[in-house]
PDB file of C-alpha atoms in Angstrom:
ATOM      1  CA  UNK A   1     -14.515  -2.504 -21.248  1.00 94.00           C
ATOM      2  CA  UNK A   2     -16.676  -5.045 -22.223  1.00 93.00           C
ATOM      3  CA  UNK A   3     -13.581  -7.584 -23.126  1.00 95.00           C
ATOM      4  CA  UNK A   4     -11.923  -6.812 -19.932  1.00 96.00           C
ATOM      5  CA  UNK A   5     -15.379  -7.854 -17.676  1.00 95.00           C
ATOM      6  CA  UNK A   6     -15.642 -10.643 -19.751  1.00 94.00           C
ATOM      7  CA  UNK A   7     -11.814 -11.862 -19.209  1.00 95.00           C
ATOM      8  CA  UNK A   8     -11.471 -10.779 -15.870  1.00 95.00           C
ATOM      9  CA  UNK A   9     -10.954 -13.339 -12.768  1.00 93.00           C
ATOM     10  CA  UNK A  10     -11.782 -13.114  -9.379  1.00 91.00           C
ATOM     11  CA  UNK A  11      -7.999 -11.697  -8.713  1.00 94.00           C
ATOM     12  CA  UNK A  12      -8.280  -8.914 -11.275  1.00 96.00           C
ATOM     13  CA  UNK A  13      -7.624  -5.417  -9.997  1.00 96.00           C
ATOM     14  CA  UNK A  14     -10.008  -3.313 -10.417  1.00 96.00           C
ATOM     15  CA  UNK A  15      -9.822  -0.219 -12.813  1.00 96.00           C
ATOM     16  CA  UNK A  16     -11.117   3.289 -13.606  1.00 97.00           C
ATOM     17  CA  UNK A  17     -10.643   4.400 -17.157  1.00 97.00           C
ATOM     18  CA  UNK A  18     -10.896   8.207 -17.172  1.00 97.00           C
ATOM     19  CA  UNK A  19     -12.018   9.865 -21.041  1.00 97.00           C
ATOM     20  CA  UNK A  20     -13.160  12.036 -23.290  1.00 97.00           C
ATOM     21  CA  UNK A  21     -15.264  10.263 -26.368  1.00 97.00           C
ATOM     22  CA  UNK A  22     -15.526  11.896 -29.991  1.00 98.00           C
ATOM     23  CA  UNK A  23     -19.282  13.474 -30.970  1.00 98.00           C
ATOM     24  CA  UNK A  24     -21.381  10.594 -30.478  1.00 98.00           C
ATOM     25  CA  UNK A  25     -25.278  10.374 -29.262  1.00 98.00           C
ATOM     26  CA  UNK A  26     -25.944   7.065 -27.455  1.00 97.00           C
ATOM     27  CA  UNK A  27     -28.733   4.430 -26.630  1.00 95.00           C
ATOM     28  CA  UNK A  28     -29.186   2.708 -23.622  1.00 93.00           C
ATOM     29  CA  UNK A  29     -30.517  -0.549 -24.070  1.00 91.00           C
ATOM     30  CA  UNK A  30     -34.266   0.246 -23.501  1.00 88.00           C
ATOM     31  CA  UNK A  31     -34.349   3.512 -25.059  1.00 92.00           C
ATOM     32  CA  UNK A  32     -36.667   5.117 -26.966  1.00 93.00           C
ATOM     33  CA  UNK A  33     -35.170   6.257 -30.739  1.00 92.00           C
ATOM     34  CA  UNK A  34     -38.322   9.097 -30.166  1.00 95.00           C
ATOM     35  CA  UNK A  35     -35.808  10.603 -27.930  1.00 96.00           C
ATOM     36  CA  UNK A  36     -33.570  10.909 -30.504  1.00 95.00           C
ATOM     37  CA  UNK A  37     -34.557  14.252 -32.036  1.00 96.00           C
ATOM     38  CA  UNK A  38     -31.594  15.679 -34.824  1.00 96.00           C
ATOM     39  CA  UNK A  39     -28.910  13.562 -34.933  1.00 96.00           C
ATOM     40  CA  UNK A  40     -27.514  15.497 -37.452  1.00 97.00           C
ATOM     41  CA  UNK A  41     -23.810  14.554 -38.566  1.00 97.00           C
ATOM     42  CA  UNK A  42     -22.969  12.952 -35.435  1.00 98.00           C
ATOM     43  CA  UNK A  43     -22.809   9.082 -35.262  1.00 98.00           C
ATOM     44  CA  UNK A  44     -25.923   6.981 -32.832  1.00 97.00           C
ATOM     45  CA  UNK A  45     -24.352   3.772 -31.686  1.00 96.00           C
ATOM     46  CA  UNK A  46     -26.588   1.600 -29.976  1.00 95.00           C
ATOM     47  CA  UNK A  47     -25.182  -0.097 -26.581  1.00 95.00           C
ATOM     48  CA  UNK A  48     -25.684  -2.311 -23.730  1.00 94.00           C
ATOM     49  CA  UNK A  49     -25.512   0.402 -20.395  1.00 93.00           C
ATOM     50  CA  UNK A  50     -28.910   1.240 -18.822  1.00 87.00           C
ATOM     51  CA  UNK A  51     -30.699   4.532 -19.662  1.00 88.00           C
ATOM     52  CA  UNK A  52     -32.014   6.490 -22.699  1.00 93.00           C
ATOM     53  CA  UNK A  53     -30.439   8.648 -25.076  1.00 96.00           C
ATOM     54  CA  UNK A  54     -27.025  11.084 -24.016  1.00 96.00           C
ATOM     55  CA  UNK A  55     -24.352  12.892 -25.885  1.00 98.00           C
ATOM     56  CA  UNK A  56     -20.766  12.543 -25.480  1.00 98.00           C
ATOM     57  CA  UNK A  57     -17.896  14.890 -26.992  1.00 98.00           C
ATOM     58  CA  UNK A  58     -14.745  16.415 -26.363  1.00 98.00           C
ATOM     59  CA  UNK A  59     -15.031  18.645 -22.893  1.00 98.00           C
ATOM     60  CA  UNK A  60     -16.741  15.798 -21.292  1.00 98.00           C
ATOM     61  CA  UNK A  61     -15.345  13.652 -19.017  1.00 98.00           C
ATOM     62  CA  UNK A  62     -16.553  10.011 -19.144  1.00 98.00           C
ATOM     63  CA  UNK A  63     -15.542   7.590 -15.721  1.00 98.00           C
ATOM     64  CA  UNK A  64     -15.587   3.818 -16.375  1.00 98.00           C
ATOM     65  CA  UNK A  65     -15.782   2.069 -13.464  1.00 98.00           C
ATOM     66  CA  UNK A  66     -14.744  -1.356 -13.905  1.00 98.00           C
ATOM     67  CA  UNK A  67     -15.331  -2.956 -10.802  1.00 97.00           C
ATOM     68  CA  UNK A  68     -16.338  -6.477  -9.290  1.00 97.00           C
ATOM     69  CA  UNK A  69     -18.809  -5.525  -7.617  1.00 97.00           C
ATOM     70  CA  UNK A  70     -19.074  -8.816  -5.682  1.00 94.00           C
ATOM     71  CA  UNK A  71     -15.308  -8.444  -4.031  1.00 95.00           C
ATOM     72  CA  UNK A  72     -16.086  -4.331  -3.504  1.00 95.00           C
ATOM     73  CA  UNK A  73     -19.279  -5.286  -1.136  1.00 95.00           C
ATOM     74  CA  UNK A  74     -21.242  -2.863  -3.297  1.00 96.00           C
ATOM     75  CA  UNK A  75     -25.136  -3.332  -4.663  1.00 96.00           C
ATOM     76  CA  UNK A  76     -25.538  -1.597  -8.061  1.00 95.00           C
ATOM     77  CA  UNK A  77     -27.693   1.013  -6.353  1.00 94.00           C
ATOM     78  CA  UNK A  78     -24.696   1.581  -4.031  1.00 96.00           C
ATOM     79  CA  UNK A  79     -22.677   2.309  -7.336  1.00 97.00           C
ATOM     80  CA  UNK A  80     -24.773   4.671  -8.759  1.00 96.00           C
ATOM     81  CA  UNK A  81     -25.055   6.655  -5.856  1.00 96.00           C
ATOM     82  CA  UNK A  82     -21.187   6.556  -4.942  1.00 97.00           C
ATOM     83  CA  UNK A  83     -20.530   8.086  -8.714  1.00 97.00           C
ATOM     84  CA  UNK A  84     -23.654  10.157  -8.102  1.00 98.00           C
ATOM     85  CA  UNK A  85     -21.732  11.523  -4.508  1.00 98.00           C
ATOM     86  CA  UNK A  86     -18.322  11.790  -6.082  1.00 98.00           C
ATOM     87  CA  UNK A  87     -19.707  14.514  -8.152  1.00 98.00           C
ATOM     88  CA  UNK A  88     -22.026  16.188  -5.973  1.00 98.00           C
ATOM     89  CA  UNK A  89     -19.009  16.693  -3.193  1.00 98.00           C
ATOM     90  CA  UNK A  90     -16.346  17.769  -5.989  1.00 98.00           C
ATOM     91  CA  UNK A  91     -18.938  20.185  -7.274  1.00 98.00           C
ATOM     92  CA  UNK A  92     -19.768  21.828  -3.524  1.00 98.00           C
ATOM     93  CA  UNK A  93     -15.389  22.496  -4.174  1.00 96.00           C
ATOM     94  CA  UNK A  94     -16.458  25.492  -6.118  1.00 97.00           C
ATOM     95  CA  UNK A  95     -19.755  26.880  -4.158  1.00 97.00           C
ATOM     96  CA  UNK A  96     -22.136  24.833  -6.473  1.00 97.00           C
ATOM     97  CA  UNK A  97     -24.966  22.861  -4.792  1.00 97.00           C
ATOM     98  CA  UNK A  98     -25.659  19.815  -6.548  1.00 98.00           C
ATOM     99  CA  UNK A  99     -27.722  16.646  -5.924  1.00 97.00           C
ATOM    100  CA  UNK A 100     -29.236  13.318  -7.363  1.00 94.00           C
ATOM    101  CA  UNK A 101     -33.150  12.575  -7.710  1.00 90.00           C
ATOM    102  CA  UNK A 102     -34.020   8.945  -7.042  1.00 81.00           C
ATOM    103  CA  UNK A 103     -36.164   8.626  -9.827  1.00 83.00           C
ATOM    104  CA  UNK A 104     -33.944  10.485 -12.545  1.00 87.00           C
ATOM    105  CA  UNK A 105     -29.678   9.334 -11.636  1.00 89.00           C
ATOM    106  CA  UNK A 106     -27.400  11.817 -12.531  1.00 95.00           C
ATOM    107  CA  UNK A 107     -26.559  15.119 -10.632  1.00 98.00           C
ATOM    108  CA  UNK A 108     -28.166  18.273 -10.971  1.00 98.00           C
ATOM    109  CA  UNK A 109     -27.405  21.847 -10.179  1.00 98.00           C
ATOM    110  CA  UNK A 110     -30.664  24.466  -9.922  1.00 97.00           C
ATOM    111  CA  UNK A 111     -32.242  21.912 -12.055  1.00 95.00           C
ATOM    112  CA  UNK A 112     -29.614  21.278 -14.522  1.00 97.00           C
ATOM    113  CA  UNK A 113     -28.208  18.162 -15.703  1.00 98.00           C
ATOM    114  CA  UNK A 114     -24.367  18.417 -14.690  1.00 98.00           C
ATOM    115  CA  UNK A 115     -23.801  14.388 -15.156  1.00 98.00           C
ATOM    116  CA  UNK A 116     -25.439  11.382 -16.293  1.00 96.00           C
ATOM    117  CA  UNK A 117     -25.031   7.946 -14.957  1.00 95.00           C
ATOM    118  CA  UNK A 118     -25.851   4.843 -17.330  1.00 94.00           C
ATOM    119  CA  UNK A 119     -24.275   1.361 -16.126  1.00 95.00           C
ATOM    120  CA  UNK A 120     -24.244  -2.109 -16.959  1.00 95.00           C
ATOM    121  CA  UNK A 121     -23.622  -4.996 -14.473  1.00 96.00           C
ATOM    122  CA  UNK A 122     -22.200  -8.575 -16.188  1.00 94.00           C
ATOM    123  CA  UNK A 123     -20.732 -11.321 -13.860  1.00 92.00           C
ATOM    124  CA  UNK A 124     -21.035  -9.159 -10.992  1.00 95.00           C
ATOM    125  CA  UNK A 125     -18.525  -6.720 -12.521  1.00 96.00           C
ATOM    126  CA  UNK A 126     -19.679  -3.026 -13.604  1.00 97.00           C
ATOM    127  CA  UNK A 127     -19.061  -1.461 -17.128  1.00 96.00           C
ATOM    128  CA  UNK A 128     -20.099   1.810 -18.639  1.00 96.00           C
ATOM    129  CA  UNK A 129     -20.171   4.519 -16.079  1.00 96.00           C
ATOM    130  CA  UNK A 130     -20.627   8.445 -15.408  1.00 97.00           C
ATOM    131  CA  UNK A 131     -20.672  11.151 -17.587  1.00 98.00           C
ATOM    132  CA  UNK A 132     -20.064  14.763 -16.206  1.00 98.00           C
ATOM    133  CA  UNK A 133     -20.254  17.736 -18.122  1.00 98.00           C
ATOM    134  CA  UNK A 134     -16.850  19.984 -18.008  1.00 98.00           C
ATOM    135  CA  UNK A 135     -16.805  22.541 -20.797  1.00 98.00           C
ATOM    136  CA  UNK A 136     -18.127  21.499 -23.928  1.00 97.00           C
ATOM    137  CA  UNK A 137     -20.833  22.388 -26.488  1.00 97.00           C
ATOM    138  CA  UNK A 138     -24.312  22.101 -25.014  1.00 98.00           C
ATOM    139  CA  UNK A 139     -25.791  22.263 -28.163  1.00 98.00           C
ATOM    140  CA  UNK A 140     -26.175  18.895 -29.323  1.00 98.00           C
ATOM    141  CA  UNK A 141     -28.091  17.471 -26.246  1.00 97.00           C
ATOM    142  CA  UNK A 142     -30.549  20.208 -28.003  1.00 97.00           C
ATOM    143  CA  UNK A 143     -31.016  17.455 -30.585  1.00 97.00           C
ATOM    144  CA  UNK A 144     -32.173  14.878 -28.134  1.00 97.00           C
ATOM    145  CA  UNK A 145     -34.405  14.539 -25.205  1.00 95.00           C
ATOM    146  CA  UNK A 146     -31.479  14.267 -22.713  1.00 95.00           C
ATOM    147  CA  UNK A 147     -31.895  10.844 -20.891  1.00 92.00           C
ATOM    148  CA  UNK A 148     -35.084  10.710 -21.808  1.00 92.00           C
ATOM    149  CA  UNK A 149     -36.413  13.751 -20.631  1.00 93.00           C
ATOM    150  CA  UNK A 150     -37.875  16.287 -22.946  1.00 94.00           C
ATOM    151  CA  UNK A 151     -36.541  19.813 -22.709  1.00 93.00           C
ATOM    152  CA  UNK A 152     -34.057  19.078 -19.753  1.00 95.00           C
ATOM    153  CA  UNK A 153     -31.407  21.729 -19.879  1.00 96.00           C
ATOM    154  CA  UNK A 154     -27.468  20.689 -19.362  1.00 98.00           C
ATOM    155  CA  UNK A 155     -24.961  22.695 -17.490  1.00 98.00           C
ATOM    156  CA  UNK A 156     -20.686  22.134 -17.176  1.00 98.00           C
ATOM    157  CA  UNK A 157     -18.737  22.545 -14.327  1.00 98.00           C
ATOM    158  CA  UNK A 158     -16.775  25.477 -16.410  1.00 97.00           C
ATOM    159  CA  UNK A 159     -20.210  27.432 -15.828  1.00 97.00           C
ATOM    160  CA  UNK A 160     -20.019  26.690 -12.178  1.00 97.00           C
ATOM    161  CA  UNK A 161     -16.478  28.063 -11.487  1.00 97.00           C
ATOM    162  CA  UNK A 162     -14.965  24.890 -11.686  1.00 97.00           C
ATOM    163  CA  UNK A 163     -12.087  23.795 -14.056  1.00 97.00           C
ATOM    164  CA  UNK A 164     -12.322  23.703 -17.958  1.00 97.00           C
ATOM    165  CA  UNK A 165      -9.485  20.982 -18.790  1.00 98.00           C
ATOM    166  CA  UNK A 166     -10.994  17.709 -18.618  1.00 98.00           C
ATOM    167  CA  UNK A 167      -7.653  16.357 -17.552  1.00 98.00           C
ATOM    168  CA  UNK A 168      -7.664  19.214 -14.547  1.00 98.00           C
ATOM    169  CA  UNK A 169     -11.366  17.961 -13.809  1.00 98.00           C
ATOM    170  CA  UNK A 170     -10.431  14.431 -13.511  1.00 98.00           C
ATOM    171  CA  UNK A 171      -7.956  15.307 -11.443  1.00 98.00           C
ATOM    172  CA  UNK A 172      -9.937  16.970  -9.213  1.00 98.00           C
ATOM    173  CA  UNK A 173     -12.785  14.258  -9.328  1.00 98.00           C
ATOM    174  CA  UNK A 174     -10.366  11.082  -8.632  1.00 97.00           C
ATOM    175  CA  UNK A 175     -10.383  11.419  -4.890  1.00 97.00           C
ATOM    176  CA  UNK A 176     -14.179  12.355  -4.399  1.00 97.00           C
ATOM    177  CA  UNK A 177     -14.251   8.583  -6.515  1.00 97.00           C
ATOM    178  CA  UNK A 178     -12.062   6.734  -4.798  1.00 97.00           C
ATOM    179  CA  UNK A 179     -13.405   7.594  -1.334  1.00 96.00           C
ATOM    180  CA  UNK A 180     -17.423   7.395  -2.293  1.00 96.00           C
ATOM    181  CA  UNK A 181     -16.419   3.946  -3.862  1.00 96.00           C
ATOM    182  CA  UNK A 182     -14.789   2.666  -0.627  1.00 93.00           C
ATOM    183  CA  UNK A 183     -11.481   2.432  -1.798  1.00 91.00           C
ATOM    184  CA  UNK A 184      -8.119   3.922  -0.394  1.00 74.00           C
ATOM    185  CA  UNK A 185      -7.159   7.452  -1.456  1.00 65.00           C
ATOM    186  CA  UNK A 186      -3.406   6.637  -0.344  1.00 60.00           C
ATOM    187  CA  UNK A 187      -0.809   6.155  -2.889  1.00 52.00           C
TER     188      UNK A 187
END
């Protein structure tokens, strides 16, 4: 993702990259390794997306946004609160309530961490993303203070009578996205 901002020209088309990662605990640029409790056996890599310390792994869905910003008419803060919304409406699809906090982005659910949002912003074209919890093992943001914050408990969209397949999840995210990101849900 970084290559691709770093190639791109003003007519690229956009892109959304929709994932799962292997185990991995990452730092945002300006976090704090303190957060970093018991790594254990999984790998830390170090990168360049705002934010502290989060876990990815299988049963996690990951959304790259790889936009330019510039040509999309949208602020960064406008960005984080369209992946922020795409999440929070997909999530009211099954009953659960969710919401952001201004001072803490992600979306939570009775005080729950359902996603995380770290991005980065490089010639006016986004990179790194959104990172929403679908059925996984909680147990390793137990070896971190998730984002930053000690003793924040994670939940999954499994928990919340919502889909366990990632691929089903993304699915069911993609038009929540498109339409919080301004773009055309038509194919």
């Amino acid at each position: 993702m970084q290559r691709f901002t770093d190639e791109r020209g003003e007519a690229t088309p956009d892109e959304i990259w929709l994932l799962e990662h292997p185990p991995v605990f990452t730092l945002g640029m300006n976090a704090k390794r303190e957060h970093l409790l018991a790594p254990g056996d999984i790998p830390v890599v170090q990168i360049d997306r705002g934010g502290q310390v989060t876990y990815h792994g299988p049963g996690q869905l990951v959304v790259y946004p790889l936009i330019d910003l510039r040509r999309a008419k949208l602020g960064v803060r406008d960005l984080v609160t369209a992946l922020e919304r795409s999440v929070i409406d997909y999530a009211a699809q099954f009953g659960a309530i969710a919401e952001c906090r201004r001072n803490a982005p992600g979306v939570y659910v009775d005080g729950r961490k359902l996603a995380s949002v770290g991005i980065r912003v490089r010639r006016g074209a986004s990179y790194h993303g959104l990172a929403m919890n679908v059925s996984l093992d909680l147990e390793p943001f137990g070896r971190i203070n998730p984002c930053g914050y000690q003793g924040l408990e994670m939940t999954q969209l499994g928990a919340l009578g919502g889909p366990t397949s990632v691929a089903a999840a993304a699915d069911g995210l993609e038009p929540h996205l498109l339409r919080a990101l301004g773009f055309s849900t038509a194919s």
